[in-house]
mmCIF file of C-alpha atoms in Angstrom:
data_model
loop_
_atom_site.group_PDB
_atom_site.id
_atom_site.type_symbol
_atom_site.label_atom_id
_atom_site.label_comp_id
_atom_site.label_asym_id
_atom_site.label_seq_id
_atom_site.Cartn_x
_atom_site.Cartn_y
_atom_site.Cartn_z
ATOM 1 C CA MET A 1 -0.108 0.124 -0.166
ATOM 2 C CA MET A 2 1.354 3.433 -1.202
ATOM 3 C CA LYS A 3 2.267 6.125 1.694
ATOM 4 C CA THR A 4 0.095 9.330 1.559
ATOM 5 C CA LYS A 5 2.080 11.683 3.470
ATOM 6 C CA HIS A 6 2.549 13.610 -0.325
ATOM 7 C CA ARG A 7 -0.498 14.036 -2.300
ATOM 8 C CA VAL A 8 -1.211 11.122 -4.521
ATOM 9 C CA THR A 9 -0.470 11.569 -7.687
ATOM 10 C CA ILE A 10 -0.755 9.837 -10.871
ATOM 11 C CA LYS A 11 2.098 7.529 -11.132
ATOM 12 C CA ASP A 12 1.357 6.574 -7.651
ATOM 13 C CA ILE A 13 -2.034 5.010 -8.613
ATOM 14 C CA ALA A 14 -0.576 3.168 -11.781
ATOM 15 C CA GLN A 15 2.327 1.651 -9.698
ATOM 16 C CA GLU A 16 -0.273 0.255 -6.859
ATOM 17 C CA ALA A 17 -2.358 -0.719 -9.585
ATOM 18 C CA GLY A 18 0.804 -2.434 -11.666
ATOM 19 C CA VAL A 19 -0.450 -0.819 -15.168
ATOM 20 C CA SER A 20 0.835 2.738 -16.701
ATOM 21 C CA THR A 21 -0.287 6.283 -16.049
ATOM 22 C CA GLY A 22 -1.749 5.958 -19.624
ATOM 23 C CA THR A 23 -4.385 3.000 -18.296
ATOM 24 C CA VAL A 24 -5.000 5.058 -15.334
ATOM 25 C CA HIS A 25 -5.753 8.303 -17.612
ATOM 26 C CA ARG A 26 -7.829 5.945 -19.751
ATOM 27 C CA ALA A 27 -9.805 4.642 -16.658
ATOM 28 C CA LEU A 28 -10.470 7.919 -15.390
ATOM 29 C CA TYR A 29 -11.675 9.341 -18.582
ATOM 30 C CA GLY A 30 -13.895 6.245 -19.623
ATOM 31 C CA LYS A 31 -11.793 5.863 -22.726
ATOM 32 C CA LYS A 32 -11.731 1.974 -24.627
ATOM 33 C CA GLY A 33 -8.876 -0.254 -24.280
ATOM 34 C CA VAL A 34 -9.542 -0.834 -20.261
ATOM 35 C CA SER A 35 -11.355 -4.075 -18.961
ATOM 36 C CA ALA A 36 -13.395 -3.683 -16.771
ATOM 37 C CA ALA A 37 -11.956 -5.044 -13.784
ATOM 38 C CA VAL A 38 -8.567 -3.035 -14.500
ATOM 39 C CA ARG A 39 -11.108 -0.140 -14.379
ATOM 40 C CA ASP A 40 -13.401 -0.945 -11.285
ATOM 41 C CA ARG A 41 -9.291 -1.475 -9.369
ATOM 42 C CA ILE A 42 -8.144 2.070 -10.632
ATOM 43 C CA LEU A 43 -11.159 3.952 -9.328
ATOM 44 C CA ALA A 44 -11.463 2.007 -6.340
ATOM 45 C CA LEU A 45 -8.062 2.939 -5.702
ATOM 46 C CA CYS A 46 -8.755 6.795 -6.792
ATOM 47 C CA ALA A 47 -11.577 6.509 -4.432
ATOM 48 C CA ARG A 48 -9.429 5.539 -1.504
ATOM 49 C CA TYR A 49 -6.843 8.167 -1.578
ATOM 50 C CA GLY A 50 -8.965 10.711 -2.560
ATOM 51 C CA TYR A 51 -6.849 11.181 -6.154
ATOM 52 C CA HIS A 52 -8.783 13.133 -8.884
ATOM 53 C CA ALA A 53 -7.793 14.584 -11.891
ATOM 54 C CA ASN A 54 -7.609 17.618 -13.667
ATOM 55 C CA LEU A 55 -10.972 19.079 -13.939
ATOM 56 C CA SER A 56 -10.056 22.440 -15.207
ATOM 57 C CA ALA A 57 -8.018 20.551 -18.378
ATOM 58 C CA SER A 58 -10.906 18.073 -18.449
ATOM 59 C CA ALA A 59 -13.767 20.751 -18.708
ATOM 60 C CA LEU A 60 -11.240 22.543 -21.369
ATOM 61 C CA LYS A 61 -11.180 19.053 -23.200
ATOM 62 C CA HIS A 62 -15.223 18.980 -23.437
ATOM 63 C CA GLY A 63 -15.808 22.303 -23.425
ATOM 64 C CA PRO A 64 -18.819 23.997 -22.200
ATOM 65 C CA VAL A 65 -21.876 21.517 -20.751
ATOM 66 C CA ARG A 66 -25.242 21.483 -20.354
ATOM 67 C CA VAL A 67 -27.160 19.859 -17.760
ATOM 68 C CA ALA A 68 -30.885 19.735 -16.707
ATOM 69 C CA ALA A 69 -31.751 19.674 -12.680
ATOM 70 C CA ALA A 70 -35.652 18.881 -12.608
ATOM 71 C CA PHE A 71 -36.936 18.969 -8.658
ATOM 72 C CA PRO A 72 -40.370 19.903 -7.078
ATOM 73 C CA SER A 73 -40.725 23.577 -6.153
ATOM 74 C CA MET A 74 -39.462 25.099 -3.127
ATOM 75 C CA ASP A 75 -43.480 26.594 -2.978
ATOM 76 C CA GLY A 76 -46.136 25.894 -0.434
ATOM 77 C CA LEU A 77 -45.719 22.443 1.314
ATOM 78 C CA ASN A 78 -42.708 21.184 -0.851
ATOM 79 C CA ARG A 79 -40.417 24.186 1.312
ATOM 80 C CA PHE A 80 -40.147 21.376 3.712
ATOM 81 C CA PHE A 81 -38.101 19.190 2.271
ATOM 82 C CA TYR A 82 -36.919 20.141 -1.416
ATOM 83 C CA THR A 83 -36.095 23.969 -0.470
ATOM 84 C CA SER A 84 -32.871 21.165 1.052
ATOM 85 C CA VAL A 85 -32.461 19.390 -2.048
ATOM 86 C CA TRP A 86 -31.884 22.142 -4.069
ATOM 87 C CA GLN A 87 -29.683 23.542 -1.841
ATOM 88 C CA GLY A 88 -27.776 20.935 -1.812
ATOM 89 C CA PHE A 89 -27.864 20.598 -5.862
ATOM 90 C CA HIS A 90 -26.446 24.612 -5.991
ATOM 91 C CA ARG A 91 -23.566 23.794 -3.594
ATOM 92 C CA CYS A 92 -22.375 21.077 -5.839
ATOM 93 C CA LEU A 93 -22.507 23.883 -8.423
ATOM 94 C CA SER A 94 -21.062 26.600 -6.157
ATOM 95 C CA GLU A 95 -17.633 24.430 -6.089
ATOM 96 C CA LEU A 96 -17.571 24.132 -10.066
ATOM 97 C CA SER A 97 -17.937 27.589 -10.808
ATOM 98 C CA ASP A 98 -14.989 27.704 -12.621
ATOM 99 C CA TYR A 99 -16.333 25.549 -14.995
ATOM 100 C CA THR A 100 -17.797 25.947 -18.253
ATOM 101 C CA ILE A 101 -21.436 24.551 -16.796
ATOM 102 C CA GLU A 102 -24.649 26.112 -18.183
ATOM 103 C CA THR A 103 -27.665 24.592 -16.084
ATOM 104 C CA VAL A 104 -31.256 24.473 -17.021
ATOM 105 C CA GLU A 105 -33.466 24.472 -13.651
ATOM 106 C CA LEU A 106 -36.813 23.115 -14.157
ATOM 107 C CA PRO A 107 -39.177 23.427 -10.640
ATOM 108 C CA TYR A 108 -41.834 21.506 -11.180
ATOM 109 C CA PHE A 109 -45.482 21.547 -9.424
ATOM 110 C CA SER A 110 -47.209 17.534 -8.988
ATOM 111 C CA GLY A 111 -50.858 17.488 -10.194
ATOM 112 C CA THR A 112 -50.470 20.585 -12.329
ATOM 113 C CA ILE A 113 -49.710 21.724 -16.198
ATOM 114 C CA ASN A 114 -46.369 22.263 -15.029
ATOM 115 C CA SER A 115 -45.691 18.449 -13.653
ATOM 116 C CA GLN A 116 -42.563 16.371 -13.728
ATOM 117 C CA ALA A 117 -43.343 14.969 -16.414
ATOM 118 C CA ALA A 118 -44.208 17.796 -18.628
ATOM 119 C CA MET A 119 -41.394 20.045 -17.836
ATOM 120 C CA LEU A 120 -38.832 17.113 -18.678
ATOM 121 C CA SER A 121 -40.886 16.503 -21.916
ATOM 122 C CA ASP A 122 -41.005 20.438 -23.040
ATOM 123 C CA CYS A 123 -37.032 20.540 -22.153
ATOM 124 C CA LEU A 124 -36.344 17.378 -24.278
ATOM 125 C CA LYS A 125 -37.887 18.721 -27.040
ATOM 126 C CA ARG A 126 -35.940 22.160 -26.628
ATOM 127 C CA TYR A 127 -32.530 20.845 -26.026
ATOM 128 C CA GLY A 128 -32.752 17.054 -27.589
ATOM 129 C CA ARG A 129 -29.090 15.772 -27.087
ATOM 130 C CA GLU A 130 -27.585 19.150 -26.386
ATOM 131 C CA LEU A 131 -28.305 17.929 -23.100
ATOM 132 C CA ASP A 132 -25.084 16.496 -21.295
ATOM 133 C CA ALA A 133 -27.138 15.069 -18.437
ATOM 134 C CA LEU A 134 -30.287 15.062 -16.482
ATOM 135 C CA LEU A 135 -30.969 15.020 -12.614
ATOM 136 C CA THR A 136 -33.958 14.785 -11.069
ATOM 137 C CA ILE A 137 -36.074 12.880 -8.574
ATOM 138 C CA GLY A 138 -36.672 9.129 -8.820
ATOM 139 C CA HIS A 139 -39.998 8.491 -8.204
ATOM 140 C CA PHE A 140 -42.415 8.752 -11.165
ATOM 141 C CA ASP A 141 -45.891 8.261 -12.668
ATOM 142 C CA THR A 142 -46.390 6.517 -15.886
ATOM 143 C CA ALA A 143 -45.775 9.248 -17.933
ATOM 144 C CA CYS A 144 -43.113 10.839 -16.544
ATOM 145 C CA ARG A 145 -41.225 7.282 -16.798
ATOM 146 C CA HIS A 146 -41.272 6.895 -20.358
ATOM 147 C CA VAL A 147 -40.463 10.801 -20.951
ATOM 148 C CA VAL A 148 -37.042 9.802 -18.608
ATOM 149 C CA GLN A 149 -36.365 6.566 -20.700
ATOM 150 C CA SER A 150 -36.872 9.143 -23.545
ATOM 151 C CA TYR A 151 -33.840 10.684 -22.378
ATOM 152 C CA CYS A 152 -31.735 7.489 -21.656
ATOM 153 C CA GLU A 153 -32.575 6.103 -25.349
ATOM 154 C CA GLN A 154 -31.012 9.418 -26.927
ATOM 155 C CA GLY A 155 -28.019 8.632 -25.086
ATOM 156 C CA ILE A 156 -28.513 11.390 -22.037
ATOM 157 C CA PRO A 157 -27.669 10.159 -19.034
ATOM 158 C CA VAL A 158 -29.936 10.080 -16.056
ATOM 159 C CA PHE A 159 -28.933 10.268 -12.675
ATOM 160 C CA LEU A 160 -31.538 10.693 -9.629
ATOM 161 C CA ALA A 161 -31.518 11.734 -6.139
ATOM 162 C CA CYS A 162 -33.292 10.809 -2.952
ATOM 163 C CA ASP A 163 -36.153 8.183 -4.648
ATOM 164 C CA ASP A 164 -34.876 5.424 -7.021
ATOM 165 C CA THR A 165 -36.437 4.000 -10.027
ATOM 166 C CA LYS A 166 -34.055 1.687 -11.910
ATOM 167 C CA GLU A 167 -36.428 0.382 -14.374
ATOM 168 C CA CYS A 168 -36.129 4.372 -15.897
ATOM 169 C CA GLY A 169 -32.682 3.593 -17.133
ATOM 170 C CA ARG A 170 -31.241 5.774 -14.697
ATOM 171 C CA LEU A 171 -26.991 5.469 -14.399
ATOM 172 C CA ALA A 172 -27.237 6.040 -10.775
ATOM 173 C CA CYS A 173 -28.955 7.496 -7.570
ATOM 174 C CA VAL A 174 -28.190 8.442 -4.114
ATOM 175 C CA GLN A 175 -30.877 7.980 -1.382
ATOM 176 C CA SER A 176 -30.873 7.256 2.008
ATOM 177 C CA ASP A 177 -31.562 3.840 2.667
ATOM 178 C CA TYR A 178 -35.228 4.113 3.442
ATOM 179 C CA ASP A 179 -35.799 0.169 4.901
ATOM 180 C CA ALA A 180 -33.021 1.115 7.462
ATOM 181 C CA THR A 181 -34.355 3.995 8.282
ATOM 182 C CA GLY A 182 -38.311 2.625 8.944
ATOM 183 C CA ARG A 183 -36.194 0.172 11.183
ATOM 184 C CA THR A 184 -34.234 2.813 13.179
ATOM 185 C CA VAL A 185 -37.256 4.775 14.071
ATOM 186 C CA ALA A 186 -39.076 1.514 14.924
ATOM 187 C CA GLU A 187 -36.594 0.282 17.228
ATOM 188 C CA LEU A 188 -36.442 3.851 18.684
ATOM 189 C CA LEU A 189 -40.202 4.069 19.937
ATOM 190 C CA SER A 190 -41.098 0.408 20.566
ATOM 191 C CA SER A 191 -38.048 1.068 22.583
ATOM 192 C CA GLN A 192 -39.589 3.673 24.906
ATOM 193 C CA ILE A 193 -43.411 2.447 25.318
ATOM 194 C CA PRO A 194 -44.765 -0.370 27.741
ATOM 195 C CA ALA A 195 -46.366 -3.921 26.238
ATOM 196 C CA GLY A 196 -49.777 -3.509 25.116
ATOM 197 C CA SER A 197 -49.622 -0.114 23.825
ATOM 198 C CA SER A 198 -50.274 1.697 20.316
ATOM 199 C CA LEU A 199 -48.124 2.922 17.712
ATOM 200 C CA LEU A 200 -49.574 5.507 14.983
ATOM 201 C CA LEU A 201 -47.835 5.858 11.585
ATOM 202 C CA SER A 202 -48.329 8.310 9.141
ATOM 203 C CA ALA A 203 -47.600 6.593 6.268
ATOM 204 C CA GLY A 204 -47.482 8.661 3.191
ATOM 205 C CA ASP A 205 -47.928 7.746 -0.339
ATOM 206 C CA VAL A 206 -48.021 4.396 -1.701
ATOM 207 C CA LEU A 207 -46.431 4.848 -4.878
ATOM 208 C CA ILE A 208 -43.295 7.046 -3.582
ATOM 209 C CA PRO A 209 -40.378 4.356 -2.747
ATOM 210 C CA SER A 210 -38.981 6.258 -0.089
ATOM 211 C CA HIS A 211 -42.525 6.196 1.560
ATOM 212 C CA TYR A 212 -43.570 2.732 1.397
ATOM 213 C CA LEU A 213 -39.766 1.365 2.031
ATOM 214 C CA THR A 214 -39.607 3.468 5.324
ATOM 215 C CA VAL A 215 -43.334 1.963 6.294
ATOM 216 C CA PHE A 216 -41.754 -1.800 5.347
ATOM 217 C CA GLY A 217 -38.919 -1.167 7.117
ATOM 218 C CA PHE A 218 -40.629 -0.153 10.075
ATOM 219 C CA GLU A 219 -43.502 -2.937 10.186
ATOM 220 C CA ASP A 220 -41.095 -5.478 9.477
ATOM 221 C CA PHE A 221 -39.063 -4.363 12.484
ATOM 222 C CA LEU A 222 -42.086 -4.491 14.827
ATOM 223 C CA HIS A 223 -43.270 -7.857 13.268
ATOM 224 C CA LEU A 224 -40.203 -9.301 13.912
ATOM 225 C CA ASN A 225 -39.598 -7.911 17.124
ATOM 226 C CA ARG A 226 -42.882 -6.185 18.771
ATOM 227 C CA PRO A 227 -45.846 -7.694 17.767
ATOM 228 C CA ASP A 228 -47.853 -7.138 20.874
ATOM 229 C CA LEU A 229 -47.731 -3.511 20.045
ATOM 230 C CA ALA A 230 -50.921 -2.458 17.450
ATOM 231 C CA LEU A 231 -50.004 -0.206 14.530
ATOM 232 C CA HIS A 232 -52.770 2.404 13.083
ATOM 233 C CA LYS A 233 -51.765 3.321 9.172
ATOM 234 C CA VAL A 234 -52.457 6.691 7.735
ATOM 235 C CA ASN A 235 -52.053 6.398 3.964
ATOM 236 C CA GLY A 236 -52.087 9.438 1.938
ATOM 237 C CA TYR A 237 -49.687 12.197 1.260
ATOM 238 C CA HIS A 238 -51.542 15.386 -1.257
ATOM 239 C CA ASN A 239 -54.855 15.764 0.656
ATOM 240 C CA GLU A 240 -53.414 17.382 3.401
ATOM 241 C CA ASN A 241 -57.436 17.751 5.105
ATOM 242 C CA GLU A 242 -58.077 13.958 4.950
ATOM 243 C CA VAL A 243 -54.567 13.097 6.287
ATOM 244 C CA ARG A 244 -55.129 15.341 9.191
ATOM 245 C CA GLU A 245 -58.711 14.250 9.928
ATOM 246 C CA SER A 246 -57.351 10.481 9.959
ATOM 247 C CA ILE A 247 -54.539 11.158 12.181
ATOM 248 C CA ARG A 248 -56.941 12.850 14.602
ATOM 249 C CA GLN A 249 -59.547 10.487 14.608
ATOM 250 C CA PHE A 250 -56.962 7.705 15.751
ATOM 251 C CA LEU A 251 -55.253 10.056 18.316
ATOM 252 C CA MET A 252 -58.920 10.597 19.733
ATOM 253 C CA ASP A 253 -60.082 6.639 19.289
ATOM 254 C CA ASP A 254 -57.040 4.989 20.851
ATOM 255 C CA PRO A 255 -56.229 6.364 24.050
ATOM 256 C CA GLN A 256 -53.012 3.557 24.313
ATOM 257 C CA ILE A 257 -51.095 5.571 21.340
ATOM 258 C CA ARG A 258 -47.800 6.099 23.240
ATOM 259 C CA GLY A 259 -45.716 6.727 19.811
ATOM 260 C CA ALA A 260 -46.184 8.320 16.690
ATOM 261 C CA PHE A 261 -44.101 8.708 13.290
ATOM 262 C CA SER A 262 -44.544 10.135 10.079
ATOM 263 C CA VAL A 263 -42.639 9.349 6.704
ATOM 264 C CA SER A 264 -42.118 12.809 5.143
ATOM 265 C CA ALA A 265 -41.743 16.458 6.184
ATOM 266 C CA ARG A 266 -44.744 17.936 5.221
ATOM 267 C CA LEU A 267 -46.710 15.227 7.214
ATOM 268 C CA SER A 268 -44.523 15.680 10.259
ATOM 269 C CA VAL A 269 -45.956 19.209 10.406
ATOM 270 C CA LEU A 270 -49.501 17.705 10.521
ATOM 271 C CA LEU A 271 -48.759 15.142 12.988
ATOM 272 C CA ALA A 272 -47.149 17.760 15.656
ATOM 273 C CA GLU A 273 -49.995 20.247 15.125
ATOM 274 C CA GLU A 274 -52.424 17.439 15.975
ATOM 275 C CA VAL A 275 -50.415 15.892 18.828
ATOM 276 C CA ARG A 276 -50.019 19.390 20.418
ATOM 277 C CA GLN A 277 -54.510 20.570 19.878
ATOM 278 C CA LEU A 278 -55.265 17.249 21.557
ATOM 279 C CA GLY A 279 -52.835 17.926 24.469
ATOM 280 C CA LEU A 280 -51.023 14.631 24.321
ATOM 281 C CA MET A 281 -47.548 15.743 23.997
ATOM 282 C CA ASP A 282 -46.585 13.998 27.174
ATOM 283 C CA THR A 283 -48.314 11.066 26.383
ATOM 284 C CA VAL A 284 -47.504 10.559 22.900
ATOM 285 C CA ARG A 285 -43.903 10.413 21.832
ATOM 286 C CA VAL A 286 -43.290 11.761 17.895
ATOM 287 C CA VAL A 287 -40.258 10.974 15.989
ATOM 288 C CA ALA A 288 -40.967 13.161 12.622
ATOM 289 C CA SER A 289 -38.234 13.480 9.525
ATOM 290 C CA ASP A 290 -36.237 15.723 8.540
ATOM 291 C CA LEU A 291 -34.574 19.005 9.725
ATOM 292 C CA PHE A 292 -36.327 22.061 9.015
ATOM 293 C CA GLU A 293 -37.665 25.571 10.207
ATOM 294 C CA ASP A 294 -41.110 23.525 11.686
ATOM 295 C CA THR A 295 -39.731 20.312 12.922
ATOM 296 C CA ILE A 296 -36.621 22.450 14.901
ATOM 297 C CA GLU A 297 -39.399 24.349 16.767
ATOM 298 C CA ASN A 298 -41.619 21.138 17.768
ATOM 299 C CA LEU A 299 -38.421 19.636 18.516
ATOM 300 C CA ARG A 300 -37.174 22.438 21.160
ATOM 301 C CA SER A 301 -40.929 22.702 22.250
ATOM 302 C CA GLY A 302 -41.561 19.291 23.513
ATOM 303 C CA VAL A 303 -44.127 18.091 20.801
ATOM 304 C CA VAL A 304 -41.450 16.226 19.044
ATOM 305 C CA LYS A 305 -39.227 13.800 20.903
ATOM 306 C CA ASN A 306 -36.449 12.714 17.919
ATOM 307 C CA ILE A 307 -36.264 14.162 14.030
ATOM 308 C CA ILE A 308 -35.017 11.300 12.105
ATOM 309 C CA TYR A 309 -32.693 13.034 9.302
ATOM 310 C CA LYS A 310 -32.432 11.455 5.851
ATOM 311 C CA ASP A 311 -30.017 14.832 4.570
ATOM 312 C CA PRO A 312 -31.903 15.774 2.020
ATOM 313 C CA GLU A 313 -29.005 18.292 0.917
ATOM 314 C CA GLN A 314 -26.303 15.899 0.939
ATOM 315 C CA GLN A 315 -28.134 13.642 -1.241
ATOM 316 C CA ALA A 316 -28.864 15.849 -3.562
ATOM 317 C CA TYR A 317 -25.250 17.123 -3.384
ATOM 318 C CA LEU A 318 -23.523 13.618 -4.192
ATOM 319 C CA ALA A 319 -26.250 12.937 -7.065
ATOM 320 C CA ALA A 320 -24.818 16.271 -8.389
ATOM 321 C CA ARG A 321 -21.435 15.310 -8.201
ATOM 322 C CA CYS A 322 -22.208 12.007 -9.530
ATOM 323 C CA MET A 323 -23.422 13.439 -12.380
ATOM 324 C CA ALA A 324 -20.665 16.385 -12.821
ATOM 325 C CA ASP A 325 -17.748 13.816 -12.269
ATOM 326 C CA TYR A 326 -19.722 11.664 -15.324
ATOM 327 C CA VAL A 327 -19.842 14.817 -17.547
ATOM 328 C CA LEU A 328 -16.607 16.729 -16.954
ATOM 329 C CA ARG A 329 -14.275 13.621 -16.531
ATOM 330 C CA GLY A 330 -16.304 10.550 -17.753
ATOM 331 C CA ILE A 331 -15.945 8.654 -14.745
ATOM 332 C CA ARG A 332 -18.682 6.224 -14.127
ATOM 333 C CA PRO A 333 -20.278 6.114 -10.735
ATOM 334 C CA LEU A 334 -18.504 3.160 -8.323
ATOM 335 C CA CYS A 335 -21.887 1.358 -8.066
ATOM 336 C CA GLU A 336 -25.512 1.909 -8.966
ATOM 337 C CA VAL A 337 -27.229 3.190 -5.522
ATOM 338 C CA GLN A 338 -25.257 5.186 -3.383
ATOM 339 C CA TYR A 339 -26.760 5.754 0.470
ATOM 340 C CA VAL A 340 -26.486 8.540 2.511
ATOM 341 C CA GLN A 341 -26.501 8.112 6.227
ATOM 342 C CA SER A 342 -29.629 9.151 8.403
ATOM 343 C CA HIS A 343 -29.260 10.393 11.738
ATOM 344 C CA ILE A 344 -31.571 10.372 14.953
ATOM 345 C CA VAL A 345 -31.661 13.838 16.222
ATOM 346 C CA PHE A 346 -32.608 14.711 19.941
ATOM 347 C CA ASN A 347 -32.704 18.265 21.675
ATOM 348 C CA SER A 348 -29.318 17.884 23.057
ATOM 349 C CA ASN A 349 -27.248 17.217 19.988
ATOM 350 C CA LEU A 350 -29.401 19.349 17.984
ATOM 351 C CA LYS A 351 -26.639 22.110 17.408
ATOM 352 C CA PHE A 352 -24.506 19.549 15.536
ATOM 353 C CA TYR A 353 -27.017 19.808 12.514
ATOM 354 C CA ILE A 354 -28.163 23.393 12.293
#
């Protein structure tokens, strides 16, 4: 193994990999003449030692690039989660400000004429193969899946953040491990409530992977470890009034509810409001999703006891970085799915996350 007191060079990587510097260069820039096994070995060494090729030279070789980013608009209820997603994307771009990257930003509104499918379709018609890559959220309706597949069919690499739909042909996705997240919250809540109690789960949209995978992990943990606990599940995401009413009804009908969890940021606000209004702050332990002004205030006031922080900003940042590495340097992602670790936030450690 090489010594790393000095800055690692392409010669160091070549020596440890047992290849020429030319082979390392071809592997880094995705050129022909390197087997998959050798390329993987070289990329793994580069990742281990933090070696990066000369981005400036790469950008000059490739010339100007154009990438599109499509995330939900930060207006209204979307501000709870997608403000952080946009911030992660912009943070990555700020680090690449020396390079000629034109960005086409496509804030969309689900359920409107400016939906994800419509915005992506218009972008493809306008730019076609002049686009070098697309980054978007990976939960699609059928129409949007077909549009994204059209990008892939035209040779435009697609990267996903926060949710994954492998079938669309995407090159890579960066997301939280939602199954593990659900299990973590189930373990946290079930360890703090007595036998025979009930739990309330605001389960979100059954068609959104980040929601249903979190629900699966939560339910499976309880089934295997705490089958004595009753579970009330509220499905729904887009109709705020219906979700609010269902949450309120369960809280009023079952006095044995001792814990509650929402799989999404926006629903965490509704859950906390209902617990507060019913005067159940000292009875029901609430775990909310993700850090933003409302959940932070609810944590400080005691309505929320913990926050599961999935770090959407980092998910978007790393997805954008994957896209930039591929577009600027020709480096394929080392794996199709990269996970960002979730964290449990308490009042006592909140200062480290804000």
